mmCIF file of C-alpha atoms in Angstrom:
data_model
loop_
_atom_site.group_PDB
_atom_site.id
_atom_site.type_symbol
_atom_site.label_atom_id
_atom_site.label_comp_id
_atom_site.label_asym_id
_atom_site.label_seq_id
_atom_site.Cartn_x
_atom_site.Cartn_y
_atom_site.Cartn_z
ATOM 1 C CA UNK A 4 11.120 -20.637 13.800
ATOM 2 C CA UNK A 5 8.874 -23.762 13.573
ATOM 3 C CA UNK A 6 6.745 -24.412 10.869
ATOM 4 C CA UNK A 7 4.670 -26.174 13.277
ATOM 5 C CA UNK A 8 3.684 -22.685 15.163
ATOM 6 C CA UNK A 9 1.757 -20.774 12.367
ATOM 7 C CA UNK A 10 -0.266 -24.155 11.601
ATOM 8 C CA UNK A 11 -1.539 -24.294 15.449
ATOM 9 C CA UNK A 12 -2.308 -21.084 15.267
ATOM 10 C CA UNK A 13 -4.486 -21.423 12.168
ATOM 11 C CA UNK A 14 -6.331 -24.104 14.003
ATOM 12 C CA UNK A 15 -6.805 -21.607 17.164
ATOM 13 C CA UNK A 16 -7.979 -18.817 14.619
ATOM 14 C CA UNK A 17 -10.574 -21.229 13.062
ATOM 15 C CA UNK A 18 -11.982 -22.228 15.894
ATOM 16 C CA UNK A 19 -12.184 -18.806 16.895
ATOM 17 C CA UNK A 20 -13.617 -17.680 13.971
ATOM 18 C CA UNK A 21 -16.417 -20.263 13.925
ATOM 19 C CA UNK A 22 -17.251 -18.855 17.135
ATOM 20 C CA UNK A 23 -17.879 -15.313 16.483
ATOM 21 C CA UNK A 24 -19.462 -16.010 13.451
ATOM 22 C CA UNK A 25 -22.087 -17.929 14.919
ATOM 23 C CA UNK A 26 -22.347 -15.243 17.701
ATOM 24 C CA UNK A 27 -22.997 -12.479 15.966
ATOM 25 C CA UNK A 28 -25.267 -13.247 12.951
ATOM 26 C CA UNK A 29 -29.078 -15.060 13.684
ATOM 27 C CA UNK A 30 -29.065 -18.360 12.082
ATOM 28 C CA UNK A 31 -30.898 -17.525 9.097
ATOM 29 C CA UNK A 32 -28.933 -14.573 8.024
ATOM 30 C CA UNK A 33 -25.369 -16.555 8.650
ATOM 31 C CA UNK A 34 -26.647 -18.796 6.293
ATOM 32 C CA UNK A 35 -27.347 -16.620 3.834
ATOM 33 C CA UNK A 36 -24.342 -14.782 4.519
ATOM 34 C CA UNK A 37 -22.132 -17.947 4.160
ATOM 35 C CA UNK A 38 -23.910 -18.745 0.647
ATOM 36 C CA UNK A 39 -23.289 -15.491 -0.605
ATOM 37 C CA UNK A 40 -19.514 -15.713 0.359
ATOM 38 C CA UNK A 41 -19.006 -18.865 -0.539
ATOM 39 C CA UNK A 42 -19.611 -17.314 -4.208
ATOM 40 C CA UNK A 43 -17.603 -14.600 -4.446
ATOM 41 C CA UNK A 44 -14.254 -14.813 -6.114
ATOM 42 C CA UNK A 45 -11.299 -12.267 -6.367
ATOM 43 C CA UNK A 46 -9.205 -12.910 -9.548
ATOM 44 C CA UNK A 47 -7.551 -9.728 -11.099
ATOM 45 C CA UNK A 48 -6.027 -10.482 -14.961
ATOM 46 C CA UNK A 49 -3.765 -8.714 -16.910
ATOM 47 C CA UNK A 50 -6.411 -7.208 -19.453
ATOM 48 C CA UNK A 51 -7.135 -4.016 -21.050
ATOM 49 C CA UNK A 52 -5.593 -0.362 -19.835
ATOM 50 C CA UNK A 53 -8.446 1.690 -18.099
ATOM 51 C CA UNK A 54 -7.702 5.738 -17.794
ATOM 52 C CA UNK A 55 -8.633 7.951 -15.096
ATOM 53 C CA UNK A 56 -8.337 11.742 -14.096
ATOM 54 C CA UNK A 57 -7.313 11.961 -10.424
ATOM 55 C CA UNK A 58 -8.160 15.807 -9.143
ATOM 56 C CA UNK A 59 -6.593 16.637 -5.724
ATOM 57 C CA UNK A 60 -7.784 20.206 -4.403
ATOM 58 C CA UNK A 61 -6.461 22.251 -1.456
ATOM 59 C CA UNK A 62 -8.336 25.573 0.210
ATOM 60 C CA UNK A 63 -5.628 25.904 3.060
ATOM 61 C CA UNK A 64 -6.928 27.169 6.200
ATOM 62 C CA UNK A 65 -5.730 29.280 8.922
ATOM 63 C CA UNK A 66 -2.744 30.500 6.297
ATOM 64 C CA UNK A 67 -1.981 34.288 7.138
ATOM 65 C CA UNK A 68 0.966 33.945 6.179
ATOM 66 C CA UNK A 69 4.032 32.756 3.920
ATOM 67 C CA UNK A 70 2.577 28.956 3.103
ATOM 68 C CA UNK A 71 3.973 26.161 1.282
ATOM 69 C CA UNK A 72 2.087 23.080 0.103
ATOM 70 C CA UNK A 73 3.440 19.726 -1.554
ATOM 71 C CA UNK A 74 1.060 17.141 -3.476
ATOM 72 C CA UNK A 75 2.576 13.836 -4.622
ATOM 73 C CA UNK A 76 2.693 13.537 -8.404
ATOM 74 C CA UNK A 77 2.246 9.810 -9.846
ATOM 75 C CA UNK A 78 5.923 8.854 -10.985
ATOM 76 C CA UNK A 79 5.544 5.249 -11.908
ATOM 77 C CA UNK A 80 5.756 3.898 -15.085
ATOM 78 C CA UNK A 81 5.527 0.496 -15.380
ATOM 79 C CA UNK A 82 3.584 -2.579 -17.308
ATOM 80 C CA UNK A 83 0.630 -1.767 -14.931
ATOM 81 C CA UNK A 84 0.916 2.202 -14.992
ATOM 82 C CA UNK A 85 1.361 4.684 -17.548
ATOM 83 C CA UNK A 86 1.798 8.365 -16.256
ATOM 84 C CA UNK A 87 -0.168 10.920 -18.705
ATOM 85 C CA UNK A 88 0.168 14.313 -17.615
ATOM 86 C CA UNK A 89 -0.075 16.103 -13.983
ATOM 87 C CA UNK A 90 -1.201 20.003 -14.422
ATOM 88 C CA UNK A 91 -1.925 22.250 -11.614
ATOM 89 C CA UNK A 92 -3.695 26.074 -11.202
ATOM 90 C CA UNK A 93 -4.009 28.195 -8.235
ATOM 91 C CA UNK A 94 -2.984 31.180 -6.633
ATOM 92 C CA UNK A 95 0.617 30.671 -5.530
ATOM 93 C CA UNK A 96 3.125 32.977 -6.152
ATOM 94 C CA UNK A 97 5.544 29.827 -7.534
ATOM 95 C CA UNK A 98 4.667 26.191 -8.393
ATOM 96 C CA UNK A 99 7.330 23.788 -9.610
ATOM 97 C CA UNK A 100 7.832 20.250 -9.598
ATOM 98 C CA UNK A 101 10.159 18.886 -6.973
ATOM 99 C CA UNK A 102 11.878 15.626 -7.186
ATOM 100 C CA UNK A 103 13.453 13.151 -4.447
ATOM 101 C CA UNK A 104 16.837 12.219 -5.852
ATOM 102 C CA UNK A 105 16.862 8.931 -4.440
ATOM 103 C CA UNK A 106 14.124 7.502 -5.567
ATOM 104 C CA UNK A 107 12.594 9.339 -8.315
ATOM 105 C CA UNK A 108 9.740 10.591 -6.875
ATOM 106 C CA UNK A 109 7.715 13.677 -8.097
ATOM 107 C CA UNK A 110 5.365 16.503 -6.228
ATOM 108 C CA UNK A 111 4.097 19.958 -6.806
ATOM 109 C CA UNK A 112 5.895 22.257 -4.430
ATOM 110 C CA UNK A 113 3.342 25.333 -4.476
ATOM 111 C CA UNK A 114 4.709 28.784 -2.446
ATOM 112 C CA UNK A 115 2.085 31.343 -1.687
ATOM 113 C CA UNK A 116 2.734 34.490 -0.096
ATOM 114 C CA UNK A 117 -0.557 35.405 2.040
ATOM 115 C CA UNK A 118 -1.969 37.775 0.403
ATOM 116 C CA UNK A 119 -5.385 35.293 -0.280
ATOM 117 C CA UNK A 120 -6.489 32.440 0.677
ATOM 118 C CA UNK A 121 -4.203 29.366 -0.946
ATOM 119 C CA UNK A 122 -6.002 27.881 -3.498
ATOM 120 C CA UNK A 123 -4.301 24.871 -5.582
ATOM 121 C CA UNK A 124 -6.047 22.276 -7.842
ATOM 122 C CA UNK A 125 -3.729 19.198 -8.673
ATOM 123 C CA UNK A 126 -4.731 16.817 -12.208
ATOM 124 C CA UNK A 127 -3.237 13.773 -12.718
ATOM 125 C CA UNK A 128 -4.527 11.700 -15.546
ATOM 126 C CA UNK A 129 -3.006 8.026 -15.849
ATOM 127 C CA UNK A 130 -3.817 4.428 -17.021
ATOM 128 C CA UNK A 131 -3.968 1.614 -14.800
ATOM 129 C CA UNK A 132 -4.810 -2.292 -15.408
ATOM 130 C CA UNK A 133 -4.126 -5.417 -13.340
ATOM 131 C CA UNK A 134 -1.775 -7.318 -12.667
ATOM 132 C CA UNK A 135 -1.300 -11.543 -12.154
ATOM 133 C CA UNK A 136 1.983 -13.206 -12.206
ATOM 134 C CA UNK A 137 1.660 -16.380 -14.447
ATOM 135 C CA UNK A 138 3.807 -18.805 -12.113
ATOM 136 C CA UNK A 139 4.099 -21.518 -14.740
ATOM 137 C CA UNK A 140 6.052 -19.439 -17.328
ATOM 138 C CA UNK A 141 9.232 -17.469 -16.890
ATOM 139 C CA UNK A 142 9.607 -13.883 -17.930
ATOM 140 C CA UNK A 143 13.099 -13.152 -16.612
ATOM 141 C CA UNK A 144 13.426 -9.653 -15.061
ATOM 142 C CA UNK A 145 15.417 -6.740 -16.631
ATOM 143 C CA UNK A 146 17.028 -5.022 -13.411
ATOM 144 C CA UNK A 147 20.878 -4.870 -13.411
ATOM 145 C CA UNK A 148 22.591 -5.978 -10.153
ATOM 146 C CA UNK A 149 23.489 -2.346 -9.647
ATOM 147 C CA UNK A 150 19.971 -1.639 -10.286
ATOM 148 C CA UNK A 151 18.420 -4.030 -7.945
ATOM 149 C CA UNK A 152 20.552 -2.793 -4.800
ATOM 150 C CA UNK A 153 18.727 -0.036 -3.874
ATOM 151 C CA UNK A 154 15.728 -2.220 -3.182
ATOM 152 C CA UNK A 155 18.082 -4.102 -0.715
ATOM 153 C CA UNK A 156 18.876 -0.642 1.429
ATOM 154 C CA UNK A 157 17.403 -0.002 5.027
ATOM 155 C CA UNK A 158 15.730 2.756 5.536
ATOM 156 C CA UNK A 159 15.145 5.026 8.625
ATOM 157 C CA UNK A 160 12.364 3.295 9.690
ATOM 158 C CA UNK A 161 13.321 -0.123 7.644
ATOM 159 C CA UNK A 162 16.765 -1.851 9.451
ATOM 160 C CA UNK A 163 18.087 -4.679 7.959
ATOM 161 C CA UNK A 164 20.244 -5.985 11.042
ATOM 162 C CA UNK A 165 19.367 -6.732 14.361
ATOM 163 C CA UNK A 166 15.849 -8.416 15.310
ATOM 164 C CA UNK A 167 14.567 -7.745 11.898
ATOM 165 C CA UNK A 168 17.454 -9.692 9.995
ATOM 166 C CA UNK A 169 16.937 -12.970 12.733
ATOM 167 C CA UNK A 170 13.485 -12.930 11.962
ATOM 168 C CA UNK A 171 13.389 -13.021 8.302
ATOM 169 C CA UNK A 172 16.967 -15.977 8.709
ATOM 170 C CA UNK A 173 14.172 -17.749 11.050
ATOM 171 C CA UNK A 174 10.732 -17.745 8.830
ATOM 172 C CA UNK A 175 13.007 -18.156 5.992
ATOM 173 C CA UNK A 176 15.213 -21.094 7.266
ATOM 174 C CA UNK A 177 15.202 -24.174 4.666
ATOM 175 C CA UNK A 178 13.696 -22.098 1.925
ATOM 176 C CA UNK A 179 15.799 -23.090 -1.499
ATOM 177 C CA UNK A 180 14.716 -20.161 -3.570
ATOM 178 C CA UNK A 181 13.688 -16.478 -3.619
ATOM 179 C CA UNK A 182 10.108 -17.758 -4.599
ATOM 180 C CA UNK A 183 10.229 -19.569 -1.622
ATOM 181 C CA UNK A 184 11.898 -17.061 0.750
ATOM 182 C CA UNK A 185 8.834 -14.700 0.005
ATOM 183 C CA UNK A 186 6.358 -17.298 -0.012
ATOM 184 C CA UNK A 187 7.382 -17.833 3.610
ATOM 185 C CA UNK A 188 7.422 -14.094 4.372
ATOM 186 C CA UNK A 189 4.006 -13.596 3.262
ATOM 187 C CA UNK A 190 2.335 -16.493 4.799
ATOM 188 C CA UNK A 191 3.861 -15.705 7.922
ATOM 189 C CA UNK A 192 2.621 -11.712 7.420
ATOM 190 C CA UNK A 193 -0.868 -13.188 6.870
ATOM 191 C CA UNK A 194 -0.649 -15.283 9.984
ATOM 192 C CA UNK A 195 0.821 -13.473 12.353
ATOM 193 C CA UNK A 196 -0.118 -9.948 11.745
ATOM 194 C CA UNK A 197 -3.754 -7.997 11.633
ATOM 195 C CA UNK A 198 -5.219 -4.735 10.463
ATOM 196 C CA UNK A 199 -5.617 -2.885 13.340
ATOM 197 C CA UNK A 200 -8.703 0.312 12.643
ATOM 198 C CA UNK A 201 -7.557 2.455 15.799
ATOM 199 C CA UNK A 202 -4.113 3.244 13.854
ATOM 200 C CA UNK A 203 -4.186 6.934 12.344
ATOM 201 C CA UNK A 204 -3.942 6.957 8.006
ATOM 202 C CA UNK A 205 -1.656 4.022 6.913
ATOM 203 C CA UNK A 206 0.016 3.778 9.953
ATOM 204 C CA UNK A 207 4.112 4.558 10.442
ATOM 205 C CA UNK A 208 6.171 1.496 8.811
ATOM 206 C CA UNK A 209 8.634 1.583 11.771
ATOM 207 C CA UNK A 210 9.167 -2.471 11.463
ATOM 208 C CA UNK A 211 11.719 -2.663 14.098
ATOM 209 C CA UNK A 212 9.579 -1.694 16.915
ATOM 210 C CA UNK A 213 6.829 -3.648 16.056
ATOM 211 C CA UNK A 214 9.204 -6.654 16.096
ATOM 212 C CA UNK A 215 10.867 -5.731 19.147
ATOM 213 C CA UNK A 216 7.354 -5.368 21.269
ATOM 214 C CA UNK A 217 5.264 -8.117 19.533
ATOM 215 C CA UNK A 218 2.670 -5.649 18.320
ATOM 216 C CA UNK A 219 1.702 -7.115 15.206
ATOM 217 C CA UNK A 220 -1.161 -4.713 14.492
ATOM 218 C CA UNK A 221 -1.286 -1.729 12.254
ATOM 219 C CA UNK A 222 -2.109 -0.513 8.149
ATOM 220 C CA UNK A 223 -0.817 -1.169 5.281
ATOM 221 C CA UNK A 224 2.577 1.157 5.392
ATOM 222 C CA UNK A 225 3.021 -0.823 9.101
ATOM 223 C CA UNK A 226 2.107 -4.560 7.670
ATOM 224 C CA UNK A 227 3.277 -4.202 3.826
ATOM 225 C CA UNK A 228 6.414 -2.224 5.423
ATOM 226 C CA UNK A 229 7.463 -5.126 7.596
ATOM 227 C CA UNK A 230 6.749 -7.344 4.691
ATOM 228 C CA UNK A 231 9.243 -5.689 2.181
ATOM 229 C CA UNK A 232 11.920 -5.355 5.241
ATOM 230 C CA UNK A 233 12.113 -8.750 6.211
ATOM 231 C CA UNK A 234 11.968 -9.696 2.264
ATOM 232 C CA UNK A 235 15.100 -7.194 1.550
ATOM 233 C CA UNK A 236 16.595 -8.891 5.091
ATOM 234 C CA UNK A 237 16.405 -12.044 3.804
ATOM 235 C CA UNK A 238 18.304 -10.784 0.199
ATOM 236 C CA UNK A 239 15.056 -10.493 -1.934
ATOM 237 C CA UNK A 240 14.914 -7.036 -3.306
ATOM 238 C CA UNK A 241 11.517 -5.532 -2.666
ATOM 239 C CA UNK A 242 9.998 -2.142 -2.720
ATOM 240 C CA UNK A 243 7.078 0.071 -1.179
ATOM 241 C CA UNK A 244 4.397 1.343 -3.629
ATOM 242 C CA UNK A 245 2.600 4.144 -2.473
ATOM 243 C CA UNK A 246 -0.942 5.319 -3.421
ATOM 244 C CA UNK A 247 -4.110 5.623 -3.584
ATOM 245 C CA UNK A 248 -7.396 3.846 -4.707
ATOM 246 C CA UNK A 249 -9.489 5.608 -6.879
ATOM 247 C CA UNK A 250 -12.213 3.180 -7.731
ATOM 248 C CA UNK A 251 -14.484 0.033 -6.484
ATOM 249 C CA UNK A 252 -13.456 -2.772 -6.592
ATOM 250 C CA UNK A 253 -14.967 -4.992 -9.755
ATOM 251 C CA UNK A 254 -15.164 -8.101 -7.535
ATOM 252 C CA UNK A 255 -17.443 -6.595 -4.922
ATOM 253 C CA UNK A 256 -14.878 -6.404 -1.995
ATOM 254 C CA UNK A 257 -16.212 -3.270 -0.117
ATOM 255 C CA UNK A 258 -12.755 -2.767 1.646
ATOM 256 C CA UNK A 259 -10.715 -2.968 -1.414
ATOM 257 C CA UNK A 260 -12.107 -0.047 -3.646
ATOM 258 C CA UNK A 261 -11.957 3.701 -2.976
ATOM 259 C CA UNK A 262 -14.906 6.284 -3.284
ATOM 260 C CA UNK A 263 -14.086 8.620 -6.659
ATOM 261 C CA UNK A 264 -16.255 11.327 -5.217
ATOM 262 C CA UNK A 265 -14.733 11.612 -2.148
ATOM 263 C CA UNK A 266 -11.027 9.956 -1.689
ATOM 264 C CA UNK A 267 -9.286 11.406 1.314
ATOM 265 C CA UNK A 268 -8.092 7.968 3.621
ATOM 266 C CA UNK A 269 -8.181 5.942 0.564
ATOM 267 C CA UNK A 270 -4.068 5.904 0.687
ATOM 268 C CA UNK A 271 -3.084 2.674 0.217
ATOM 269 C CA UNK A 272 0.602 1.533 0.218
ATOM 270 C CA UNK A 273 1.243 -1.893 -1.557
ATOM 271 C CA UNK A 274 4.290 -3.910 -2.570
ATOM 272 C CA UNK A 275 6.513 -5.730 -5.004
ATOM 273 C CA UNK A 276 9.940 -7.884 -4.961
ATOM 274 C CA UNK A 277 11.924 -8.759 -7.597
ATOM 275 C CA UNK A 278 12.237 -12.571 -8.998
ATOM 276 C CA UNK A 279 15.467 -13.679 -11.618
ATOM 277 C CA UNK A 280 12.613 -15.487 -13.514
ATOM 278 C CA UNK A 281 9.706 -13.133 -12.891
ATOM 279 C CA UNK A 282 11.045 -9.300 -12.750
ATOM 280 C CA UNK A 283 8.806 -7.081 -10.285
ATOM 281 C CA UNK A 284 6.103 -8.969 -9.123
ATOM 282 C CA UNK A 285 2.714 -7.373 -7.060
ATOM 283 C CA UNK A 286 2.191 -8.631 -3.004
ATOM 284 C CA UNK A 287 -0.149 -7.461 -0.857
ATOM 285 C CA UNK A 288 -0.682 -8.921 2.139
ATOM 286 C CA UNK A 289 -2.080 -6.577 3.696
ATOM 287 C CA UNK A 290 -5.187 -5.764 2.043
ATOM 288 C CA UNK A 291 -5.291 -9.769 2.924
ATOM 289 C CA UNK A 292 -5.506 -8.428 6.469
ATOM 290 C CA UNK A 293 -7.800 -5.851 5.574
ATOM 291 C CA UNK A 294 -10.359 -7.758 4.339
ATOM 292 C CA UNK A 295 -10.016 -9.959 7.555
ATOM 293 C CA UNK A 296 -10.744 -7.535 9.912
ATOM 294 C CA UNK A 297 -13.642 -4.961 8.309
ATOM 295 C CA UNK A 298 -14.897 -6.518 4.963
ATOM 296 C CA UNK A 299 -17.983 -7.954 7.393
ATOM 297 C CA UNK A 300 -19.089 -6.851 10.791
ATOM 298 C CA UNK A 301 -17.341 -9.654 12.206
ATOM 299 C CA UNK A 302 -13.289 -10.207 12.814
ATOM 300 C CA UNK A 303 -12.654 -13.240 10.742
ATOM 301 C CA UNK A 304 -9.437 -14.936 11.989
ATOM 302 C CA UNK A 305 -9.409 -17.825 9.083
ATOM 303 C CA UNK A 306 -6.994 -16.787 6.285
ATOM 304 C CA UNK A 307 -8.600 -20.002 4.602
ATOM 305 C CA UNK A 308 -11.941 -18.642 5.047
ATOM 306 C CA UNK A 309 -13.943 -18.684 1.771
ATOM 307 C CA UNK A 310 -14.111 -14.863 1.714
ATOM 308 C CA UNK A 311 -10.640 -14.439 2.333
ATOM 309 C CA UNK A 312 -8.835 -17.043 0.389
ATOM 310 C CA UNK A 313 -9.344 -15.953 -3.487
ATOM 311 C CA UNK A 314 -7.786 -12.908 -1.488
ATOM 312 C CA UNK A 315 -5.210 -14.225 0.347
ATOM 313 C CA UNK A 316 -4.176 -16.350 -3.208
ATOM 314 C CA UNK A 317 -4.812 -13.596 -5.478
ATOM 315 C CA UNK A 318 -2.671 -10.942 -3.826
ATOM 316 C CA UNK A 319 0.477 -13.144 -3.959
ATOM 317 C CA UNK A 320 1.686 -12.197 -7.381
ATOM 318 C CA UNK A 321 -0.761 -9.969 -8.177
ATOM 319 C CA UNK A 322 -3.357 -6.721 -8.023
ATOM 320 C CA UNK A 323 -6.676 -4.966 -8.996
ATOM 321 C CA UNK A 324 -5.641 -1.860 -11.131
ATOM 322 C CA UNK A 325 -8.404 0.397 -9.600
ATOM 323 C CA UNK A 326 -4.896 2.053 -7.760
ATOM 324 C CA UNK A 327 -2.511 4.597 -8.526
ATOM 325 C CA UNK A 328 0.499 4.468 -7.747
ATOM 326 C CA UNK A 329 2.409 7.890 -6.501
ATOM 327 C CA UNK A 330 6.188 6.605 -5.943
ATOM 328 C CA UNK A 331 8.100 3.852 -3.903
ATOM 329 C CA UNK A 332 10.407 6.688 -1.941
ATOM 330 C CA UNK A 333 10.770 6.764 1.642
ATOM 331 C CA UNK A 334 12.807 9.031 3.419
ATOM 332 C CA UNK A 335 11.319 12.166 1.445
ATOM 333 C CA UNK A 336 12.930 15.171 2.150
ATOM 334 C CA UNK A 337 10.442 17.921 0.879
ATOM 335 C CA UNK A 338 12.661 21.307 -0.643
ATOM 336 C CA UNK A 339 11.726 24.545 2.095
ATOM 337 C CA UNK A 340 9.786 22.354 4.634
ATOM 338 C CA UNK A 341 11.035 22.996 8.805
ATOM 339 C CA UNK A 342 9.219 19.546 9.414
ATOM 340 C CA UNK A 343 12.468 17.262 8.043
ATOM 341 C CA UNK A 344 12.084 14.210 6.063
ATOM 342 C CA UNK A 345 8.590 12.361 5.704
ATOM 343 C CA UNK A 346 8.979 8.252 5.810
ATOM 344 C CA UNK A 347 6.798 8.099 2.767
ATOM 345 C CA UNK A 348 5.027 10.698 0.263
ATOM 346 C CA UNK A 349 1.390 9.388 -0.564
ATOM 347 C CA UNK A 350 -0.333 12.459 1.513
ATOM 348 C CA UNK A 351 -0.512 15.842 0.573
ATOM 349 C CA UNK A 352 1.591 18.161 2.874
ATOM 350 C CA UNK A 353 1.357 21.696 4.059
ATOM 351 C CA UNK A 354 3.227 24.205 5.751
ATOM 352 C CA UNK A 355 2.165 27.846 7.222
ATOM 353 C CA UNK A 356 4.857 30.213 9.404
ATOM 354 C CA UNK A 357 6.632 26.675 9.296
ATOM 355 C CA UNK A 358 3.921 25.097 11.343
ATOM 356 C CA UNK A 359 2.780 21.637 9.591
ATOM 357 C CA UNK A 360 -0.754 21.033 8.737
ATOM 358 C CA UNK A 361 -1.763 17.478 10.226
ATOM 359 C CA UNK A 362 -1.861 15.494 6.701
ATOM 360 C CA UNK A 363 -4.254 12.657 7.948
ATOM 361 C CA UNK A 364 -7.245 15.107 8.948
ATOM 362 C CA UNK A 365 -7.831 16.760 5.441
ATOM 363 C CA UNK A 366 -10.989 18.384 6.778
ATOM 364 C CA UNK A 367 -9.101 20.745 8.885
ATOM 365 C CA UNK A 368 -6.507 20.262 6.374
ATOM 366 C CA UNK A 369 -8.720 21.294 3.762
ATOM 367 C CA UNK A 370 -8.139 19.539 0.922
ATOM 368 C CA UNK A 371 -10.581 16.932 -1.316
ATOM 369 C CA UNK A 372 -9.377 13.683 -3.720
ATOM 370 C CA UNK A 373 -11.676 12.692 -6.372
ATOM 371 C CA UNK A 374 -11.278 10.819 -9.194
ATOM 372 C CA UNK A 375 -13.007 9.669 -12.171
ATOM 373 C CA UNK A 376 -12.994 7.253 -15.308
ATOM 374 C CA UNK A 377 -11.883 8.675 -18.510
#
């Protein structure tokens, strides 16, 4: 693949942009608009830990019978997340934590056995802060080899051969280093793909059929999904991080903060790869494409735009901590469910007479995220 493509294709998208810009705003008010983003800025540091108590509550409808639920637990402890404590109440008849073996990752499996409505209450209380990866000094990672190679596994819905391993050999082709590789890999995420709004909660992550039909559009487990496969394709270990916002955003970006008093759809999966000099460093490109597509009323197709760029520059090495992370599993199988393995645990799930509960419509659902500063 030509490096030539994605910079004609910047051109096309400027020229586009400039277009509906001036379309849809009056002159005035696209001058005021363009003043006001020319000033904002997006520049998450490493600072101070900030603590928060993350409440998830379920009232489980249409249950008259045997039900099972399963909330995700936040299992990540890192330099940018410390766990505290998860505790739960409610009325099941058993509640225990269950844990994927693969990957580490933690949820409440609560039984109930109809005889009242299912009522469960999940607390999670963690710290969070943000991340920035100093590119001028070295901090070698920790990770053994043996370590490292499980973040260089397909999944199901990841494959590391066929279409996906020729496109990450072509957007990668000439690249020296690993720093390089993913440089590619996310500039070439950031120009080719884009957040699409129609696609239902974070969208599916199946990579190789977005490759193989050219639809580039989709959410964060679709566009951060395809960025990690092709990364792991290439030989760069890199992981999935799923979770969920549970605060604003400090810098004023409406898209990339949650809502504490009401978080269901504020799921948001991110990612990391691994770097000999740098350990596990934070990517993102697709909140890049989220702020793209809905952080104004019009589609801007300018990655350089001045909105977009402290965005586009910040996310490459680094985060906002007002996120929790849940787990980077995929695959989940979830103990006593008839519904098989999930592709990735950052909903809560439900079963009744071994009929699933549609996770993405938590008003039929019934169950409420909120979260709040500690």
């Amino acid at each position: 693949m030509k490096d030539s493509k994605p910079t004609n294709r910047r051109h096309l998208l400027k020229a586009a942009t400039g277009v509906l810009l001036a379309g849809a705003l009056p002159r005035t008010l696209l001058a005021q608009t363009t003043a006001a983003e020319a000033e904002r800025h997006f520049d998450p540091r490493p600072g101070d830990w900030k603590s928060y108590e993350v409440v998830t509550r379920v009232n489980l409808q249409r249950a008259s019978g045997p039900s099972t639920v399963w909330i995700p637990l936040p299992s990540v402890d890192t330099d940018w997340q410390r766990t505290l404590s998860n505790n739960w109440s409610g009325n099941a008849k058993s509640m225990k934590v269950g844990n994927d073996p693969h990957y580490g990752a933690r949820f409440l499996v609560a039984e109930f056995d109809g005889s009242a409505p299912p009522r469960l209450e999940v607390v999670s209380r963690i710290q969070t802060r943000d991340r920035a990866e100093n590119w001028r000094t070295r901090t070698p990672g920790v990770e053994s080899s043996d370590d490292l190679k499980l973040w260089l596994q397909p999944t199901d819905l990841m494959p590391l051969d066929g279409i996906v391993k020729k496109t990450a050999l072509q957007i990668t082709s000439g690249a020296k280093t690993d720093e390089g590789k993913v440089q590619r890999i996310y500039d070439w995420i950031v120009l080719n793909t884009f957040r699409e709004p129609k696609v239902r909660g974070c969208g599916t992550g199946d990579i190789k059929t977005m490759l193989e039909t050219g639809n580039f559009g989709g959410k964060c487990a679709d566009l951060n999904g395809l960025f990690v496969g092709l990364c792991r394709a290439a030989g760069v270990p890199a992981r999935d991080v799923y979770g969920i916002r549970i605060a604003p955003s400090a810098f004023g970006y409406r898209e990339l903060g949650g809502k504490p008093a009401s978080l269901q759809g504020a799921q948001h999966c991110r990612a990391e790869v691994y770097l000999k000099q740098h350990g596990w460093v934070a990517m993102d490109p697709a909140d890049v494409a989220k702020v793209m597509r809905q952080e104004t009323p019009s589609w801007i197709k300018d990655p350089d735009h001045p909105l977009v760029a402290p965005v586009r520059q910040a996310l490459f090495g680094g985060w906002e901590g007002n996120w929790m992370g849940y787990n980077f599993a995929h695959d989940v199988r979830l103990p006593g469910s008839s519904a098989g393995k999930v592709g990735f645990l950052m909903y809560p799930q439900a079963e009744s007479h071994g009929e699933a509960y549609d996770s993405l419509a938590p008003d039929s659902f019934a169950y409420t995220i909120t979260a709040r500063a500690i």
